[in-house]
PDB file of C-alpha atoms and ligand atoms in Angstrom:
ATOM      1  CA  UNK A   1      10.845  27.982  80.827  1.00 59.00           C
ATOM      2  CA  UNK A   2      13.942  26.662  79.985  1.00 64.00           C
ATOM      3  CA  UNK A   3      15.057  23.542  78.519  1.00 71.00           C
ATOM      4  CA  UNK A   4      18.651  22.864  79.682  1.00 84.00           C
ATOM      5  CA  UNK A   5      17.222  20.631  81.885  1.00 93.00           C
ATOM      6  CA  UNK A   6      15.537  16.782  81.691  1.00 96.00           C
ATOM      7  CA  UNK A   7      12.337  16.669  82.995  1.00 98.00           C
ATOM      8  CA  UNK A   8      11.329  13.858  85.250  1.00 98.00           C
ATOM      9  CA  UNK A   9       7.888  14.222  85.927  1.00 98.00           C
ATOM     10  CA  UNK A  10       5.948  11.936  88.668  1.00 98.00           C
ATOM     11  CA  UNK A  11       2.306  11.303  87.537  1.00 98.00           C
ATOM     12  CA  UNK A  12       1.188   9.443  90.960  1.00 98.00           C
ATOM     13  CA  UNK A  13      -2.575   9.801  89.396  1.00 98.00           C
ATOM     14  CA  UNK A  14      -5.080   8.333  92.463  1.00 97.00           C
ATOM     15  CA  UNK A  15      -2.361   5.842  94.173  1.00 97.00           C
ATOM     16  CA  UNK A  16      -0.244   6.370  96.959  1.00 96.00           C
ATOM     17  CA  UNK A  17      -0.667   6.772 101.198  1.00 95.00           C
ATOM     18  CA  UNK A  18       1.851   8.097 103.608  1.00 95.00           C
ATOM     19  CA  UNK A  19       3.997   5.094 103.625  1.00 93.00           C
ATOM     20  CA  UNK A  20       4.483   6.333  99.723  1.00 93.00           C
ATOM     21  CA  UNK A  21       6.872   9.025 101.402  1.00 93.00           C
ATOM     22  CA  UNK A  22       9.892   6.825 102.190  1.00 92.00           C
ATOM     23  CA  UNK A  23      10.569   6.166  98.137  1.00 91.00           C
ATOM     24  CA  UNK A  24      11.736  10.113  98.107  1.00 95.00           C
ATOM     25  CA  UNK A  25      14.241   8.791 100.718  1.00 95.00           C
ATOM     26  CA  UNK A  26      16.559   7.106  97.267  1.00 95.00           C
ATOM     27  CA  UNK A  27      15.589   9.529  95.211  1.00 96.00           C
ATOM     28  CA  UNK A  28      16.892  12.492  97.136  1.00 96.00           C
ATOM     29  CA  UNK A  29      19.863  11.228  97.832  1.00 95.00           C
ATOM     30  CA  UNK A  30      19.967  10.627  93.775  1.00 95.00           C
ATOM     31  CA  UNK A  31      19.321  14.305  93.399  1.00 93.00           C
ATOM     32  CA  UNK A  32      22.138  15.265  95.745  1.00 91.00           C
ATOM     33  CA  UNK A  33      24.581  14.322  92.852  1.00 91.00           C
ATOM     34  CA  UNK A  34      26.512  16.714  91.177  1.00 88.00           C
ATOM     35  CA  UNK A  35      26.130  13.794  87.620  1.00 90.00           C
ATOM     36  CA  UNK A  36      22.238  14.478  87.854  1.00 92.00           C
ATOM     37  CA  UNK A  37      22.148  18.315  88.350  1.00 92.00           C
ATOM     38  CA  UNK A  38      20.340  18.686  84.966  1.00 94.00           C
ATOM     39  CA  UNK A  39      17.508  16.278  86.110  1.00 96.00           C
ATOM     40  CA  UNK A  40      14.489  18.644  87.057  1.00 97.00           C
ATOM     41  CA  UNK A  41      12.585  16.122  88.993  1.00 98.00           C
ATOM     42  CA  UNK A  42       8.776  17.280  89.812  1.00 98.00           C
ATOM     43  CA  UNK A  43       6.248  15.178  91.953  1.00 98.00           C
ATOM     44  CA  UNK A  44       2.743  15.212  91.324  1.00 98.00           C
ATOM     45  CA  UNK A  45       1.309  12.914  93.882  1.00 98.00           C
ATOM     46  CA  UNK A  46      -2.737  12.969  94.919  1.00 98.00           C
ATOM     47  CA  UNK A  47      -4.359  16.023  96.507  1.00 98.00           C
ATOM     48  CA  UNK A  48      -4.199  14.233  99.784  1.00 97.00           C
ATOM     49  CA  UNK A  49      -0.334  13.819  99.207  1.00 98.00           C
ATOM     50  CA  UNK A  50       1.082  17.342  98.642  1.00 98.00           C
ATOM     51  CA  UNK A  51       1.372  18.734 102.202  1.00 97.00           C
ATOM     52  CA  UNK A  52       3.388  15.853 103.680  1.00 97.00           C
ATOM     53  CA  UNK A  53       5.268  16.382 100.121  1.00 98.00           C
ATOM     54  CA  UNK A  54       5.747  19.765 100.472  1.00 98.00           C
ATOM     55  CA  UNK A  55       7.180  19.241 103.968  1.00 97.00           C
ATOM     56  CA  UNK A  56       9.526  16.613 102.783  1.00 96.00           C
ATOM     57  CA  UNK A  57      10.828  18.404  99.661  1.00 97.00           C
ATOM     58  CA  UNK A  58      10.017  21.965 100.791  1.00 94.00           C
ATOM     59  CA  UNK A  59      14.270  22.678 101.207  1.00 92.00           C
ATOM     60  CA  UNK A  60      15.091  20.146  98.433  1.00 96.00           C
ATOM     61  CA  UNK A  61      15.585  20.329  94.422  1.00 95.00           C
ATOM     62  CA  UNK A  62      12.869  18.261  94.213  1.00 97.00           C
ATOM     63  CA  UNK A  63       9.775  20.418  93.211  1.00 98.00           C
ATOM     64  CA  UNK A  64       5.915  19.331  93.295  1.00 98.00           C
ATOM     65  CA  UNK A  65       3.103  19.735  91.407  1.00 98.00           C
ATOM     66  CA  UNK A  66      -0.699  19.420  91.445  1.00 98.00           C
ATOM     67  CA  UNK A  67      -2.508  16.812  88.817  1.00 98.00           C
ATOM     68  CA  UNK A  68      -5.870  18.990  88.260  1.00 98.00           C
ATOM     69  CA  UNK A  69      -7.744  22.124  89.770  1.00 98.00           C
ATOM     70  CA  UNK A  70     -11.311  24.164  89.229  1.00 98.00           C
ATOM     71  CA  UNK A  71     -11.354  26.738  86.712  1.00 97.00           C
ATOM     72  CA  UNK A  72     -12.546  29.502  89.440  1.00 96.00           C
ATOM     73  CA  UNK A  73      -9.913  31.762  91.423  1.00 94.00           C
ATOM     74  CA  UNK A  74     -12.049  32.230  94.292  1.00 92.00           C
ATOM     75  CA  UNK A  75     -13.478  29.741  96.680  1.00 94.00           C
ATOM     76  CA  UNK A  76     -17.085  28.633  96.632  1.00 95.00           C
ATOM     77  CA  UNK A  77     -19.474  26.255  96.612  1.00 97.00           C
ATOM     78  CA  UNK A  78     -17.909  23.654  94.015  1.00 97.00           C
ATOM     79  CA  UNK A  79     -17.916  20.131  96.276  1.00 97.00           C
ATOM     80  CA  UNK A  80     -14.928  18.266  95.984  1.00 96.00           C
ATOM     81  CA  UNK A  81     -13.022  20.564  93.607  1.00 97.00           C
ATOM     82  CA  UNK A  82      -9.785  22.409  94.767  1.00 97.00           C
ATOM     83  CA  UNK A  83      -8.305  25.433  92.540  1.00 98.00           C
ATOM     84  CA  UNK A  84      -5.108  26.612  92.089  1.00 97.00           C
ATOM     85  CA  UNK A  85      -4.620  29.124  94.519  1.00 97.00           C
ATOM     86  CA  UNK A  86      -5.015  26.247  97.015  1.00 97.00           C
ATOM     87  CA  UNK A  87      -2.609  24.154  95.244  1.00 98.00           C
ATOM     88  CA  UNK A  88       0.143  26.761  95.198  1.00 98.00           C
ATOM     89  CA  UNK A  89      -0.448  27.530  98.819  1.00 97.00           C
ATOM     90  CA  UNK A  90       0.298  24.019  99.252  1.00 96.00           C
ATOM     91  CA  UNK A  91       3.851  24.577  97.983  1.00 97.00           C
ATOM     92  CA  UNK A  92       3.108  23.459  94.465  1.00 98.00           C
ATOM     93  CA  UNK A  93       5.361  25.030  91.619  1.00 98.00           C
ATOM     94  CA  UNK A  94       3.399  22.933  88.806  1.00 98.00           C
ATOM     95  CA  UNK A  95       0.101  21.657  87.692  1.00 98.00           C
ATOM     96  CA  UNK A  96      -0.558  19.004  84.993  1.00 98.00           C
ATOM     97  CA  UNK A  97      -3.316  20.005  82.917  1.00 98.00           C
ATOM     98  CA  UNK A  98      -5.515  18.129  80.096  1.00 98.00           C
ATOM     99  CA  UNK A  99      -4.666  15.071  80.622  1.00 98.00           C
ATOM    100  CA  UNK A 100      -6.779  12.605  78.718  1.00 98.00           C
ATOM    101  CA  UNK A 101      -7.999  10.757  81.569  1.00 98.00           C
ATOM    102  CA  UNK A 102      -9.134  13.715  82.385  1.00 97.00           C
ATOM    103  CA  UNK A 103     -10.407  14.860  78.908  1.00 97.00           C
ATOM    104  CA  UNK A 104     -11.958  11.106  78.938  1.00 96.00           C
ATOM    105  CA  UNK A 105     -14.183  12.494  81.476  1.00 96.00           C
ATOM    106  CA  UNK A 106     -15.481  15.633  79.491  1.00 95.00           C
ATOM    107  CA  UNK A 107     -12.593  17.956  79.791  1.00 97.00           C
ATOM    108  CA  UNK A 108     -13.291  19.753  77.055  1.00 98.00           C
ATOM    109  CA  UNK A 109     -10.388  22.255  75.214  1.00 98.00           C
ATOM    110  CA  UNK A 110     -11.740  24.754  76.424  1.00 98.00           C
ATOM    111  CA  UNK A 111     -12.171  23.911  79.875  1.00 98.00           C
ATOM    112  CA  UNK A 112      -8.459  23.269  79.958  1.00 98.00           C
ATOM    113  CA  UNK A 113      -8.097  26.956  78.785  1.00 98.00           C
ATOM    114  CA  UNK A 114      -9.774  28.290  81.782  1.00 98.00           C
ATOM    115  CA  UNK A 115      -7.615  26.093  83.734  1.00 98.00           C
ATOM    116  CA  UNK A 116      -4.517  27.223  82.502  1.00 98.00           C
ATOM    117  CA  UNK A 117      -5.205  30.848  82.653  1.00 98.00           C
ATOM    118  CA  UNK A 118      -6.092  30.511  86.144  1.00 98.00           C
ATOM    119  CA  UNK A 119      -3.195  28.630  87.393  1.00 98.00           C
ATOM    120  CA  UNK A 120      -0.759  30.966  85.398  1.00 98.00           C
ATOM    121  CA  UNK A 121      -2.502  34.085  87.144  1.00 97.00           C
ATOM    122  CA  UNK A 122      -1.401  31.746  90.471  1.00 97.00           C
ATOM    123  CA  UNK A 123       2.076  31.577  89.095  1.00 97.00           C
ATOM    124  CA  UNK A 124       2.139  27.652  88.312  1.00 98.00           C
ATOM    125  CA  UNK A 125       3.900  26.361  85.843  1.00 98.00           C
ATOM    126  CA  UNK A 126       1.745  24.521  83.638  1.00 98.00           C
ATOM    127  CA  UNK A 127       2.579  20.980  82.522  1.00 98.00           C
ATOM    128  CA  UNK A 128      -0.354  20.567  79.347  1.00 98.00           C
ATOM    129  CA  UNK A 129      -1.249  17.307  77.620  1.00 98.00           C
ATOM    130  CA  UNK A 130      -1.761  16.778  74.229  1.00 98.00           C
ATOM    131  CA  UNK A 131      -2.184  13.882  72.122  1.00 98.00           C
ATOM    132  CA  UNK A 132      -4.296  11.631  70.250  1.00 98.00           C
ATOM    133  CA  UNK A 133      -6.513   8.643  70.255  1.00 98.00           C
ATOM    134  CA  UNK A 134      -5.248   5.403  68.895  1.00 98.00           C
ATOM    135  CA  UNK A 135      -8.988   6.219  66.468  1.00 98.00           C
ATOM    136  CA  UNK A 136      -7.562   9.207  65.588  1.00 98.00           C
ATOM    137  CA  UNK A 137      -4.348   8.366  64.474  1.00 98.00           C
ATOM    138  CA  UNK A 138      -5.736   5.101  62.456  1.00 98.00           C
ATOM    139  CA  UNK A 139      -7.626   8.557  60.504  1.00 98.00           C
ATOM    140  CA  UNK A 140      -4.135   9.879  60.334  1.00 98.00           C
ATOM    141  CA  UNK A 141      -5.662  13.184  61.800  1.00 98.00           C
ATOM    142  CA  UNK A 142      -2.712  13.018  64.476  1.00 98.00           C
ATOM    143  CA  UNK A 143      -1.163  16.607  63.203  1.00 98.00           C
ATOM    144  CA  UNK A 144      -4.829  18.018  63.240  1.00 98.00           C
ATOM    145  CA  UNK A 145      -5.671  16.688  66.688  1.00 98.00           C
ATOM    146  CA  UNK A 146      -2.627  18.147  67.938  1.00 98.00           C
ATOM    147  CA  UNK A 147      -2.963  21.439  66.900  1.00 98.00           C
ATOM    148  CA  UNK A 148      -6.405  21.991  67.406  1.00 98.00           C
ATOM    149  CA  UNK A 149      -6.282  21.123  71.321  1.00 98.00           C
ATOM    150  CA  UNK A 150      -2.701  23.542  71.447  1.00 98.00           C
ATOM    151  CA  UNK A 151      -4.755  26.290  69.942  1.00 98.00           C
ATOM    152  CA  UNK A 152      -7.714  25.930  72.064  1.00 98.00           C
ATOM    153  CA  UNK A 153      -6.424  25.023  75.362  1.00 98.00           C
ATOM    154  CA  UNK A 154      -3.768  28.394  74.751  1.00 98.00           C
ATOM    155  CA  UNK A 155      -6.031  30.528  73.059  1.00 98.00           C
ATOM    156  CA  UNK A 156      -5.626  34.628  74.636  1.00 98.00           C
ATOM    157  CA  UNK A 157      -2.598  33.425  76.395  1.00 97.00           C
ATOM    158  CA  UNK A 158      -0.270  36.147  76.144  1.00 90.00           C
ATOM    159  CA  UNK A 159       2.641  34.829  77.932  1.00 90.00           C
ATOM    160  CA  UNK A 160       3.838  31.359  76.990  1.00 96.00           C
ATOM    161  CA  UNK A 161       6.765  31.104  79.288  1.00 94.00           C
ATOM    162  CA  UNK A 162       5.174  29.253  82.243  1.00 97.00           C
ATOM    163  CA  UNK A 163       4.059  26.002  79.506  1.00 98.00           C
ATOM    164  CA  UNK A 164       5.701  22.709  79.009  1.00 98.00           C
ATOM    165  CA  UNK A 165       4.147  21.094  76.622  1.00 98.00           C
ATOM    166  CA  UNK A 166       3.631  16.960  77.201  1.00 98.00           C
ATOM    167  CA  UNK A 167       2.755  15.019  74.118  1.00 98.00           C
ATOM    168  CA  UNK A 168       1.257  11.558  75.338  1.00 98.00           C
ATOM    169  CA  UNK A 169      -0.250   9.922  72.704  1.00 98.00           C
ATOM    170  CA  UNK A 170      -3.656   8.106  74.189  1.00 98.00           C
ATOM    171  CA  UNK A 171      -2.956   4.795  73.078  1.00 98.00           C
ATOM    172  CA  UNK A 172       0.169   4.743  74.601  1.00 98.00           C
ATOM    173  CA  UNK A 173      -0.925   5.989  78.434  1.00 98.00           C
ATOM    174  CA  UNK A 174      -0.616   2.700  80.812  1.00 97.00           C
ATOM    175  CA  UNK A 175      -0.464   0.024  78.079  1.00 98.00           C
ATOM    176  CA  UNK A 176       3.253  -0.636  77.443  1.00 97.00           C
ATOM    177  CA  UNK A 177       3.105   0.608  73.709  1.00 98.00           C
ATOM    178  CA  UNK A 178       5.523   3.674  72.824  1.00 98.00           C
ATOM    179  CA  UNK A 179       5.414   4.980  69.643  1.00 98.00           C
ATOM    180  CA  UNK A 180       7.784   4.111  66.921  1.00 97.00           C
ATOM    181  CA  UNK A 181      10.881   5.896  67.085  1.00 97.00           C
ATOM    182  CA  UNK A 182      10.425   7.424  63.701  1.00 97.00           C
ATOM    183  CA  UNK A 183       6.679   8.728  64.508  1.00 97.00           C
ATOM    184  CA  UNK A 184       7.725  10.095  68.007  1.00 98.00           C
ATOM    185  CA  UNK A 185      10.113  12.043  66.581  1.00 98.00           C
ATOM    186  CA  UNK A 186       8.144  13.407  63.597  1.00 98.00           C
ATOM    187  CA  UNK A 187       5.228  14.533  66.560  1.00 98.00           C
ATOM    188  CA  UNK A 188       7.667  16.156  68.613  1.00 98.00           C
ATOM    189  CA  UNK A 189       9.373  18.242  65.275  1.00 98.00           C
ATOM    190  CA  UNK A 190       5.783  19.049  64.797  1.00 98.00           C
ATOM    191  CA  UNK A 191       5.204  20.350  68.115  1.00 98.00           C
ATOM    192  CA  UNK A 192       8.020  22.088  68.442  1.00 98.00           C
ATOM    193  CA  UNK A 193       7.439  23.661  65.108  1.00 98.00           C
ATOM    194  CA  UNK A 194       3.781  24.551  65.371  1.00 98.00           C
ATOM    195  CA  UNK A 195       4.780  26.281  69.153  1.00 98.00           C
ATOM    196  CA  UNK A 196       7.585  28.441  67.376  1.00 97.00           C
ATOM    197  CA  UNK A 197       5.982  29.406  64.381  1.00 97.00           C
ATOM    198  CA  UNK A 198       2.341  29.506  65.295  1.00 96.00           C
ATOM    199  CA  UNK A 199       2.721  30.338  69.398  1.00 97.00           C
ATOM    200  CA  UNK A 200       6.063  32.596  68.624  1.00 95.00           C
ATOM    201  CA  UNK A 201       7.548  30.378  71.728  1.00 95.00           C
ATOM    202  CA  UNK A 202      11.250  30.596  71.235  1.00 93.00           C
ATOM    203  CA  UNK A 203      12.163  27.921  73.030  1.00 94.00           C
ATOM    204  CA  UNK A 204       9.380  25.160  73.521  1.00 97.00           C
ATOM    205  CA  UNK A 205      10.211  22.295  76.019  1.00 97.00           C
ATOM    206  CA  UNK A 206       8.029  19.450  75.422  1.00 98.00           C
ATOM    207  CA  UNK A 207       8.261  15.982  77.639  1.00 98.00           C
ATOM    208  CA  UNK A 208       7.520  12.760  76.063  1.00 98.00           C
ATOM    209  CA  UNK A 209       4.660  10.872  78.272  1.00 98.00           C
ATOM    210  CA  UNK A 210       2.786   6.973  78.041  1.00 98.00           C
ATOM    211  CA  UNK A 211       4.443   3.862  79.134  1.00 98.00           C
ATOM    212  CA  UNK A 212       8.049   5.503  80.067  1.00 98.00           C
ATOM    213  CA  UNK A 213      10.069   2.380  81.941  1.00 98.00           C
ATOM    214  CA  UNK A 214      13.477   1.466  82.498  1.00 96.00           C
ATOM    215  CA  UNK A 215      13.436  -0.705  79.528  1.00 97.00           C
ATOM    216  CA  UNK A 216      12.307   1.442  76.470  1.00 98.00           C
ATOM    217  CA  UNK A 217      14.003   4.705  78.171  1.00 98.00           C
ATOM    218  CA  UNK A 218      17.449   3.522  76.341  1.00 97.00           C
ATOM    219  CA  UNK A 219      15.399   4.126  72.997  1.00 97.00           C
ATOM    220  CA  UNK A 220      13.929   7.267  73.875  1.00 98.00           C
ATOM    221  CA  UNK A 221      16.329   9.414  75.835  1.00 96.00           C
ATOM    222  CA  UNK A 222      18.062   8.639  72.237  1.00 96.00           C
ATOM    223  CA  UNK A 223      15.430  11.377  70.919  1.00 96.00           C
ATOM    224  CA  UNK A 224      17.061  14.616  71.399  1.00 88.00           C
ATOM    225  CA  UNK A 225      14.058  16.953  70.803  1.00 94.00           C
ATOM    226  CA  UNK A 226      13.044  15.599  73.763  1.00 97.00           C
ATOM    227  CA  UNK A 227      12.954  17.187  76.694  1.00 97.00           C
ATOM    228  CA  UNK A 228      12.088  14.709  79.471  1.00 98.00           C
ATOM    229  CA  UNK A 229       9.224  12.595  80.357  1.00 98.00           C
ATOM    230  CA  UNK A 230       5.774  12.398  82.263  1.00 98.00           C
ATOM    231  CA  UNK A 231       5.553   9.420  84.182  1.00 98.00           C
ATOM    232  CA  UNK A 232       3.106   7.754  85.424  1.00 98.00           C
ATOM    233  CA  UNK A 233       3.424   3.862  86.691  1.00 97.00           C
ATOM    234  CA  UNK A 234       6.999   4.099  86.849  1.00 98.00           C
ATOM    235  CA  UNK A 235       7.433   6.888  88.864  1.00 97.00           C
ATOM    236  CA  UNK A 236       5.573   5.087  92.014  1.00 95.00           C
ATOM    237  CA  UNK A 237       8.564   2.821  92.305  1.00 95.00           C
ATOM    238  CA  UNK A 238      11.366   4.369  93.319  1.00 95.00           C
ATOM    239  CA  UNK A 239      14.027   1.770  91.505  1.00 96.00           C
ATOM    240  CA  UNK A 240      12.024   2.175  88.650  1.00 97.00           C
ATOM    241  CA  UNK A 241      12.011   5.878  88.586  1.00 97.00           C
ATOM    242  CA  UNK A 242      15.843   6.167  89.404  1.00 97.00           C
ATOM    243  CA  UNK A 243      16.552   3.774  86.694  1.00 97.00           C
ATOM    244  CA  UNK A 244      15.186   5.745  84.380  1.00 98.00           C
ATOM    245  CA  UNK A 245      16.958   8.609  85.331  1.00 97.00           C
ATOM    246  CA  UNK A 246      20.062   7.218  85.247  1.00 97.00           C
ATOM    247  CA  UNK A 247      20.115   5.853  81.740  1.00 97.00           C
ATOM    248  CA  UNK A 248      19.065   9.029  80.639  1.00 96.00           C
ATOM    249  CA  UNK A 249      22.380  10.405  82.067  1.00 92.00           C
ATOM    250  CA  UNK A 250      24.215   7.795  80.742  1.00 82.00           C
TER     251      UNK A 250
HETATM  252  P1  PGA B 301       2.070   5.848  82.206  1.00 80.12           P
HETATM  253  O1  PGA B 301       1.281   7.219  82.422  1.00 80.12           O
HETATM  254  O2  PGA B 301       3.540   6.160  82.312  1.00 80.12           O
HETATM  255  O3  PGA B 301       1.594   4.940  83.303  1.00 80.12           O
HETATM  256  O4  PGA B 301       1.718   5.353  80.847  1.00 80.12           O
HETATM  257  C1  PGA B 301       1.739   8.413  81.893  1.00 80.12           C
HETATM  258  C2  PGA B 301       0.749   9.511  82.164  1.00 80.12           C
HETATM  259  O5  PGA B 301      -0.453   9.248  82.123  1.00 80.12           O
HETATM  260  O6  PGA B 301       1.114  10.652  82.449  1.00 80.12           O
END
């Protein structure tokens, strides 16, 4: 993985229909500029979503990506599940995995390690969320949380390349509450630390995610350990999304 690029990353989580499609119209034409060749811009819109996305972006520098899949390779008898191999038939380059709505619902670490093995195997690149509850960091056990669920969700994982790493602290998911600058910057030195000296990854890229918007993006694309963002409400509106872009480039 490299990290000369910003990630923009499009959470859509369970919203969006077909009329959702025309927003890509702005931010194509966004993406056709030479000033925003370093923005790696990835859409991960519902299940139901990725064929007509794949169509629209299939020729495009605009990549997609799944949200979730089944730990199993194969197909079988798993109702309502979809793995990765379907997802990456699909025309998916990326998957978002352990995110804590979905860890909310049992996800456990390692599930997510299954997960992750699986859609490597399928050659997706794995987008993996981290972070802690707003309990857990009143305990001050951020550090601990953090490293626990990187060594368990990429535990016998012998190559690291395919990972970018997105910290997104619980508390700050959908509420409008970023960290402070001081303590987002500490997590991310962590991170990065931990996934060089403990992982041996040379190069980590890890994406900032939980209540990105156009407003607090002037404080955080200030962050230079950072390298991009997951987001989620944001990214449904196209102004919104291209906003953010653009003051990142600024
Ligand atoms: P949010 O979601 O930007 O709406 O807080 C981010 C995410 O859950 O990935």
């Amino acid at each position: 993985m490299t990290n000369k690029y910003k990630y923009f990353v499009a959470n859509w989580k369970m919203f969006g229909d077909l009329k959702s499609l025309n927003t890509l119209n702005r931010v194509l034409k966004l993406k056709k500029s030479i000033k925003f060749d370093k923005a790696k811009i990835i859409y991960c819109p519902p299940y139901t979503l990725l064929e007509s996305f794949n169509k629209k972006l299939k020729s495009t520098k605009i990549d997609i990506g799944a949200q979730n899949c089944h730990p199993l390779d194969e197909y079988g008898p798993f109702t309502g599940s979809i793995n990765s191999k379907m997802v990456k038939k699909l025309g998916c380059k990326y998957i978002i995995l352990g995110h804590s709505e979905n860890r909310f619902e049992g996800e456990t670490n390692n599930l997510i390690n299954k997960k992750i093995k699986v859609s490597l195997n399928n050659k997706l690149k794995v987008l993996f969320c981290i972070g802690e509850s707003l309990k857990q960091k009143k305990e001050n056990i951020t550090k601990k949380v953090l490293s626990k669920q990187i060594l368990e969700g990429l535990k016998n994982i012998k190559n690291l390349n395919n990972i970018i790493l997105a910290y997104e602290p619980v508390w700050s998911i959908g509420t409008g509450i970023i960290p402070k600058k001081s303590d987002l910057e500490e997590n991310i030195f962590f991170i990065r630390k931990f996934l060089k000296k403990k992982l041996r990854i040379k190069n980590p890229v890890i994406l900032y995610g939980g209540s990105v918007n156009s407003k607090n993006i002037n404080e955080l694309r200030t962050i230079n350990q950072i390298n991009g963002f997951l987001i989620g409400g944001a990214s449904q509106n196209s102004n919104k999304f291209i906003d953010i872009i653009k003051k990142t480039f600024i």
